[in-house]
Coordinates of C-alpha atoms in Angstrom, one line a residue:
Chain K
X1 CA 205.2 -98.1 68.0
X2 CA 204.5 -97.8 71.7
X3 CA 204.4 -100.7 74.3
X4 CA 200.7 -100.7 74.5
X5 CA 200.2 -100.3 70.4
X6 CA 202.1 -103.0 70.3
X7 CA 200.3 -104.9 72.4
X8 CA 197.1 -104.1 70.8
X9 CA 198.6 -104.9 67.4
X10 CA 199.2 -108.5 69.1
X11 CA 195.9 -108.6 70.2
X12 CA 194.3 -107.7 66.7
X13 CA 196.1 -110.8 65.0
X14 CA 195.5 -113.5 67.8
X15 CA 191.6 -112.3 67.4
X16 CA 192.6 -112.5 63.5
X17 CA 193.8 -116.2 64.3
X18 CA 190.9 -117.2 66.1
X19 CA 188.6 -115.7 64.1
X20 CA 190.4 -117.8 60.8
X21 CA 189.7 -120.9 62.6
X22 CA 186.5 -120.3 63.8
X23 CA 185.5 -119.9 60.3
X24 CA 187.3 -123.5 59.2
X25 CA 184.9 -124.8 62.1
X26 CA 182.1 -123.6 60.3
X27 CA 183.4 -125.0 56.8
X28 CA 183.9 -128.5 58.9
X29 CA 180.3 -128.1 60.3
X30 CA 178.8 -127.6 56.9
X31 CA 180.9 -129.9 54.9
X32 CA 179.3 -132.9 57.5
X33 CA 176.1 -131.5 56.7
X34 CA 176.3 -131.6 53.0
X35 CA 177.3 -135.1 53.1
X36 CA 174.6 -135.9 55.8
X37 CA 171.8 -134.0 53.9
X38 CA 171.5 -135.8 50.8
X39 CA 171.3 -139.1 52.5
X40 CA 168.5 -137.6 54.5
X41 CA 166.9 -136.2 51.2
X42 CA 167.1 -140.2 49.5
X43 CA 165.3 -141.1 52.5
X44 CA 162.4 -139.1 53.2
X45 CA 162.4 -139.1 49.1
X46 CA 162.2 -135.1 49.2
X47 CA 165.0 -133.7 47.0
X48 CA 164.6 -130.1 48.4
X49 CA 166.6 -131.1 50.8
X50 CA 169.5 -133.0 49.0
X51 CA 169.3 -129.5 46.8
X52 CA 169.7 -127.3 49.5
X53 CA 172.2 -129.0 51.7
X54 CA 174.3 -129.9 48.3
X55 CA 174.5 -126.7 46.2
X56 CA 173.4 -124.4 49.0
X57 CA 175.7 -125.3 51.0
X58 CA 178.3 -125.1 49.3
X59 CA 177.5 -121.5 47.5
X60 CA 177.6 -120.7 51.4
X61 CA 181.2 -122.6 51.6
X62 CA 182.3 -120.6 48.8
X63 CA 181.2 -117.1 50.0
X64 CA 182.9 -117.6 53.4
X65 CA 186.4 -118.5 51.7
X66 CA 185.9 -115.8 49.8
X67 CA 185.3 -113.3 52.3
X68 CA 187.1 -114.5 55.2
X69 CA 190.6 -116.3 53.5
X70 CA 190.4 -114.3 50.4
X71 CA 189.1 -111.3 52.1
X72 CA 188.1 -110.0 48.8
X73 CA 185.3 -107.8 50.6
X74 CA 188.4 -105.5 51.9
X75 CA 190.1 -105.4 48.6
X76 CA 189.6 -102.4 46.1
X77 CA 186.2 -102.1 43.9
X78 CA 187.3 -103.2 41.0
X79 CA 188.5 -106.7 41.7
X80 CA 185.1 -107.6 42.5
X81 CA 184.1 -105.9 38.9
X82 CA 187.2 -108.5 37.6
X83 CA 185.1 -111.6 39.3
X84 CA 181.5 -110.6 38.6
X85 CA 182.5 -109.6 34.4
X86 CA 184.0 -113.3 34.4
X87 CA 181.0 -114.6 36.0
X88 CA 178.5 -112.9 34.0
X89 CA 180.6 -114.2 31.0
X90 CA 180.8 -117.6 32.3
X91 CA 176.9 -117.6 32.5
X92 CA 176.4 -116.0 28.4
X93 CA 178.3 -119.0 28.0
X94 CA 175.6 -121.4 29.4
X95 CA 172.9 -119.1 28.2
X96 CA 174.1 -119.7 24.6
X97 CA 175.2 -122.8 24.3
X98 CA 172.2 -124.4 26.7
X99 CA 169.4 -124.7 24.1
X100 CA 171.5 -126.4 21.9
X101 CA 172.3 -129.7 24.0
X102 CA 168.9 -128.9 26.3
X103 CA 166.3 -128.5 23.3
X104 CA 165.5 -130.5 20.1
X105 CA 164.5 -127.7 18.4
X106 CA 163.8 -123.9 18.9
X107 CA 162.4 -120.5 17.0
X108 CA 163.3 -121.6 13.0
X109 CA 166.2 -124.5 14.2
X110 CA 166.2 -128.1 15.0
X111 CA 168.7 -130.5 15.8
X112 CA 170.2 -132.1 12.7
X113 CA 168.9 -136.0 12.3
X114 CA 172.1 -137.5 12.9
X115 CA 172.2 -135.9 16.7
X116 CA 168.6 -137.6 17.1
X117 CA 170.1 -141.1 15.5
X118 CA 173.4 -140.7 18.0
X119 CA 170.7 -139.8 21.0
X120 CA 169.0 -143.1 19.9
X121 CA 171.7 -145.1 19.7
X122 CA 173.1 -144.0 23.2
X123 CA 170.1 -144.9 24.6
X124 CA 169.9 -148.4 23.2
X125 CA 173.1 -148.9 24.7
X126 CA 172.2 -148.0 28.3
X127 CA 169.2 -150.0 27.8
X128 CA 171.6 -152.9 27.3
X129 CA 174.0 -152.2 29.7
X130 CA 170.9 -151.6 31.9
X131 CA 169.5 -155.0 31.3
X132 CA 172.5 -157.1 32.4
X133 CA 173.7 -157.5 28.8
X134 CA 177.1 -157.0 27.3
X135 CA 177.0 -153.4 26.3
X136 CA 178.8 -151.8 23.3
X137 CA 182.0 -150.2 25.2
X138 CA 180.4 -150.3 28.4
X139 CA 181.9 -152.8 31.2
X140 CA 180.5 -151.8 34.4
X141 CA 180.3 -153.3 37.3
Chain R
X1 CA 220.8 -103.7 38.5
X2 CA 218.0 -105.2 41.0
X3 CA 217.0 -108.7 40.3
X4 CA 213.7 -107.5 41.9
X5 CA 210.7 -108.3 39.3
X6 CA 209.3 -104.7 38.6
X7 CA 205.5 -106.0 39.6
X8 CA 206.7 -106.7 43.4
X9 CA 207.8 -102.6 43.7
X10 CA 205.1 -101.0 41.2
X11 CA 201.6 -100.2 42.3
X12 CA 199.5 -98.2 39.7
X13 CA 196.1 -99.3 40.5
X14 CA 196.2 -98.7 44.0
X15 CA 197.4 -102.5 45.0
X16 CA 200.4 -104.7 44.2
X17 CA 200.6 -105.2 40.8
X18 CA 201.6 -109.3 41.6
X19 CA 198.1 -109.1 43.5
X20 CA 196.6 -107.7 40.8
X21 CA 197.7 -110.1 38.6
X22 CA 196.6 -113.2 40.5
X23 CA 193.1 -111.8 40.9
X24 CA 193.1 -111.5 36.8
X25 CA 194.1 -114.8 36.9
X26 CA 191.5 -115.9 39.3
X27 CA 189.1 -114.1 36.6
X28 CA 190.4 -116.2 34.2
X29 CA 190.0 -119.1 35.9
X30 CA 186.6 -118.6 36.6
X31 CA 185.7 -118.6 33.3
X32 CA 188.2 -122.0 32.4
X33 CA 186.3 -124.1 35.5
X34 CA 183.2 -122.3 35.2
X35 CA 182.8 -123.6 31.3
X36 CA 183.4 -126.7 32.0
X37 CA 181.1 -126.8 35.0
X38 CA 178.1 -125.0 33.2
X39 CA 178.9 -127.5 30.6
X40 CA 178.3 -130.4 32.8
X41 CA 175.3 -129.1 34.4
X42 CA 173.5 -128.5 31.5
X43 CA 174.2 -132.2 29.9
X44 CA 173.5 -133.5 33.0
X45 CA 170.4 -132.3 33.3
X46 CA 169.2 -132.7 29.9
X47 CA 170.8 -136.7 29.9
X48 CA 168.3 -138.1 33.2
X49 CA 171.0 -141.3 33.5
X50 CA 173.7 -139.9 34.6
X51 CA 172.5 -139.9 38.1
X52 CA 172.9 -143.8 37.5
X53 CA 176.6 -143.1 36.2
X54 CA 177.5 -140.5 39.5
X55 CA 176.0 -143.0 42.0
X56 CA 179.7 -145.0 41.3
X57 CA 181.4 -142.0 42.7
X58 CA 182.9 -142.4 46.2
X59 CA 181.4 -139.6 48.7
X60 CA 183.4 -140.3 51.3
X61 CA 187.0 -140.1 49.3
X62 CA 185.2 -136.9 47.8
X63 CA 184.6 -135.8 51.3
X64 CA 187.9 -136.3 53.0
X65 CA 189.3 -134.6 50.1
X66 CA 187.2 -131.9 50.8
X67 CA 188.4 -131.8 54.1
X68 CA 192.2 -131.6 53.1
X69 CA 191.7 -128.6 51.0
X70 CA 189.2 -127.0 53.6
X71 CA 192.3 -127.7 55.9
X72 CA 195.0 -126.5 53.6
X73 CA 193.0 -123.1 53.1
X74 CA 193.4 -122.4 57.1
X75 CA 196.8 -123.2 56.9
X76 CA 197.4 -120.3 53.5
X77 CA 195.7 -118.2 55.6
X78 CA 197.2 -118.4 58.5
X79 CA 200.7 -118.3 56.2
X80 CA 199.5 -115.1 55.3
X81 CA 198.9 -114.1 58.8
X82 CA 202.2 -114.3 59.8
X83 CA 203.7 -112.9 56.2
X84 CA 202.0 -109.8 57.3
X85 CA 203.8 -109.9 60.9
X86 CA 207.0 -110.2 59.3
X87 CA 207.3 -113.8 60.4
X88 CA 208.6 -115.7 57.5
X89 CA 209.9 -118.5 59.3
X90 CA 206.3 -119.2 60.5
X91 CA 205.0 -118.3 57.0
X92 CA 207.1 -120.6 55.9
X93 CA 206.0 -123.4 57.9
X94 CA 202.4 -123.3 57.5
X95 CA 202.8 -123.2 53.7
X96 CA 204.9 -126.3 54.1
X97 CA 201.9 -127.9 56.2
X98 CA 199.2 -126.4 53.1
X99 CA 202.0 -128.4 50.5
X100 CA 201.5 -131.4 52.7
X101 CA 198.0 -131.1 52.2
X102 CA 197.7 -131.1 48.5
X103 CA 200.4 -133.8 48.2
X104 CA 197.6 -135.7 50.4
X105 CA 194.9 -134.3 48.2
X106 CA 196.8 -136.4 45.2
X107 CA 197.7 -139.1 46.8
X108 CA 193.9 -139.6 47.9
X109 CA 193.2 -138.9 44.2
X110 CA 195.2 -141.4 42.9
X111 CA 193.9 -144.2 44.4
X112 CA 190.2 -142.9 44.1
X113 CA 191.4 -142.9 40.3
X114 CA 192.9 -146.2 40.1
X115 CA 190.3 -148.3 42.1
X116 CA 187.6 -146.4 39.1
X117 CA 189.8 -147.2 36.7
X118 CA 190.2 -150.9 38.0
X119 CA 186.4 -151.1 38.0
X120 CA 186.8 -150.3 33.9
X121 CA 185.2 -146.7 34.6
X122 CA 187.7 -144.9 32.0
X123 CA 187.2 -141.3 30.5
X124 CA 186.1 -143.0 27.7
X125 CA 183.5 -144.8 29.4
X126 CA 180.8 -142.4 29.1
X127 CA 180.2 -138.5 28.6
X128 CA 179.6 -138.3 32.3
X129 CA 183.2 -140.3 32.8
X130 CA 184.5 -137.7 30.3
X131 CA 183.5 -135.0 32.4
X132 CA 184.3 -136.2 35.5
X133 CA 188.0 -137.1 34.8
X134 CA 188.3 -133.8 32.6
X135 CA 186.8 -131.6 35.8
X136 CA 188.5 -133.5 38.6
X137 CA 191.6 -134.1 36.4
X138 CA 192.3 -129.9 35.4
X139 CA 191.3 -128.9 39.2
X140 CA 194.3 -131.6 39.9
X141 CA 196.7 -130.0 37.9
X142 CA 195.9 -126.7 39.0
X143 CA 196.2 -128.2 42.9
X144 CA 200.0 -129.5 41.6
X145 CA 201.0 -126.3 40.0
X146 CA 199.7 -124.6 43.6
X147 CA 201.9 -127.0 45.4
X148 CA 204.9 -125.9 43.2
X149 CA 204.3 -122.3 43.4
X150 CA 204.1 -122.6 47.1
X151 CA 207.6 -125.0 47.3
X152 CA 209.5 -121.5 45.9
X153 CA 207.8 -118.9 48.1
X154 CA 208.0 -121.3 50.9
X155 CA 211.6 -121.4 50.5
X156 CA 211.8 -117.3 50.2
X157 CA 209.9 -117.2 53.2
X158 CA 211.8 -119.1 55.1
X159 CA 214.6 -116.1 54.5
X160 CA 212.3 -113.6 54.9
X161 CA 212.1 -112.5 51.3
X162 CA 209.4 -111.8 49.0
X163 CA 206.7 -111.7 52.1
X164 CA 204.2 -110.4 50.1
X165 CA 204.2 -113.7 47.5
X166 CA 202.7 -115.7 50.3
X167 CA 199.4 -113.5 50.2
X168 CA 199.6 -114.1 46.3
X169 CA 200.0 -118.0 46.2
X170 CA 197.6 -118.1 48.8
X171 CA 194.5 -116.5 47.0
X172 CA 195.7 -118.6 44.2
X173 CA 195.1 -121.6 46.4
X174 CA 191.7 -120.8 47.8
X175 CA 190.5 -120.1 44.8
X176 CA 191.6 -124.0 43.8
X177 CA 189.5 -124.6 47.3
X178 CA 186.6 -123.0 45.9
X179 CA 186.4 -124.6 43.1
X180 CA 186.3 -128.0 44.7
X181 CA 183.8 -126.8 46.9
X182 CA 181.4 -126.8 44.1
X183 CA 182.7 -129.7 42.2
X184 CA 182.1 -131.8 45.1
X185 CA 178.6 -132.0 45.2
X186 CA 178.3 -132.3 41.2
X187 CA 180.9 -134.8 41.3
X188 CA 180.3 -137.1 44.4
X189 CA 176.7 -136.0 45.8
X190 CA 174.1 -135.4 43.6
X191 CA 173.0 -139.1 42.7

């Protein structure tokens, strides 16, 4: 490699450097703001914004790890086809299993009665615990 | 005979077949956390008071934690950095400083736990509790096996051996980022 190659090369990976913490500023920036957001949100009662500065925020946190520590945008093809198939199964996970605890009952199913008796019972207790009373296994403070 | 593992010299897919193997790890892993988180979003949202149970949760411990792995993620990067200069002194180093950081990231964690526990919020306290100590608690272990991994390759580093491991433990470890990164506002911020 010649002198001014090398010198280059140098160049490339102190712009590299800068660039890597450039990027933590950012994190930094936005982890304030998703701490700050939500309190904004409880107090102007609009929950947009404690949405958006929350989970927004940090889908945005994750992508820029992702790309710029992980660099997976520079890696082959198919590792991205590794992350999205376990996403995808992560979600026909959710998909599946969601009605169940989301839903009393569906298209020729219902929730069996003792789930309803357990969902009343739970509730009783919070009520309790709620109301300043000794609760069944709860001890709050 | 070398005592060289034969995925450090082989390469069929076109990468490092250590690399490879961490990213089908990663994949893996995506589906472990990603259950578990899919399973607490859907409960939480179909159980109304558990925003009552998550508004005993410390944002600001959650936050600094935050910070510590943000932090730790620029130092594994920067590891890598210098890995890929041949620098394995400096490699070594800044994966020392990213070890530092999640011994910090437990430390913090401990006493967030104990000063819950204290306050008789147990993981058998509620299902929220259960989720909470079962998310936080597996992202912890994962953050302690990380710190291990990166004690050895630190140490190989340091003699400017096994270069390419630091790139390895280091997507391992954002990875561990990212996945705080999202458990921190289901965890500590949405109240």
């Amino acid at each position: 490699m010649s002198e001014a190659e090398h010198s280059e090369d140098a160049h490339a990976h102190d712009g590299h450097e800068h660039n890597y913490i450039r990027i933590w500023g950012i994190l930094v920036v936005l982890l304030i703001i998703s701490v700050v957001g939500p309190f904004i949100g409880e107090y102007t009662e609009i929950q947009a914004i404690t949405l958006v500065t929350a989970f927004g925020i940090a889908a945005y946190k994750a992508y820029l790890v992702v790309k710029n520590f992980m660099h997976m945008t520079a890696e082959k093809a198919f590792v991205s086809y590794i992350v999205v198939t376990c996403l995808v199964f992560m979600f026909l996970l959710y998909a599946g299993t969601a009605p169940d605890v989301m839903k009393s009952e569906g298209s020729g199913w219902e929730k069996p009665l003792w789930q309803q008796q357990e969902a009343e019972y739970a509730a009783r207790q919070a009520a309790l615990a709620h109301g300043g009373e000794d609760g069944h296994g709860d001890d709050h403070h | 005979m070398s005592g060289t593992p034969i995925a450090t010299t082989r390469s069929a897919a076109g990468m490092p077949t250590g690399k490879l193997a961490v990213w089908w790890l990663i994949g893996s892993e995506i589906v472990i956390f990603g259950g578990v988180l899919a399973s607490y979003i859907m409960h939480r949202l179909a159980h109304g008071g558990w925003s009552e149970e998550a508004a005993h949760t410390n944002t600001w411990i959650g936050a600094l934690n935050t910070m510590v792995l943000l932090t730790s993620s620029l130092s594994a990067v920067l590891a890598h950095q210098a890995a890929e200069k041949g620098d394995g002194k400096k490699a070594s180093k800044l994966l020392w400083a990213t070890i530092v950081g999640a011994v910090t990231f437990m430390i913090v964690k401990a006493f967030e736990w104990t000063e819950e526990i204290t306050h008789g919020y147990t993981i058998a306290s509620s299902t929220f509790w259960s989720f909470y100590y079962t998310a936080a608690g597996i992202h912890a272990s994962h953050v302690l096996a990380g710190a291990i991994c990166m004690y050895y390759v630190a140490k190989s580093a340091a003699k400017g051996e096994h270069l390419h491991r630091v790139e390895n433990v280091g997507l391992y470890w954002h990875f561990v980022d990212v996945v705080w990164i999202f458990l921190f506002p289901l965890l500590y911020i949405a109240k």
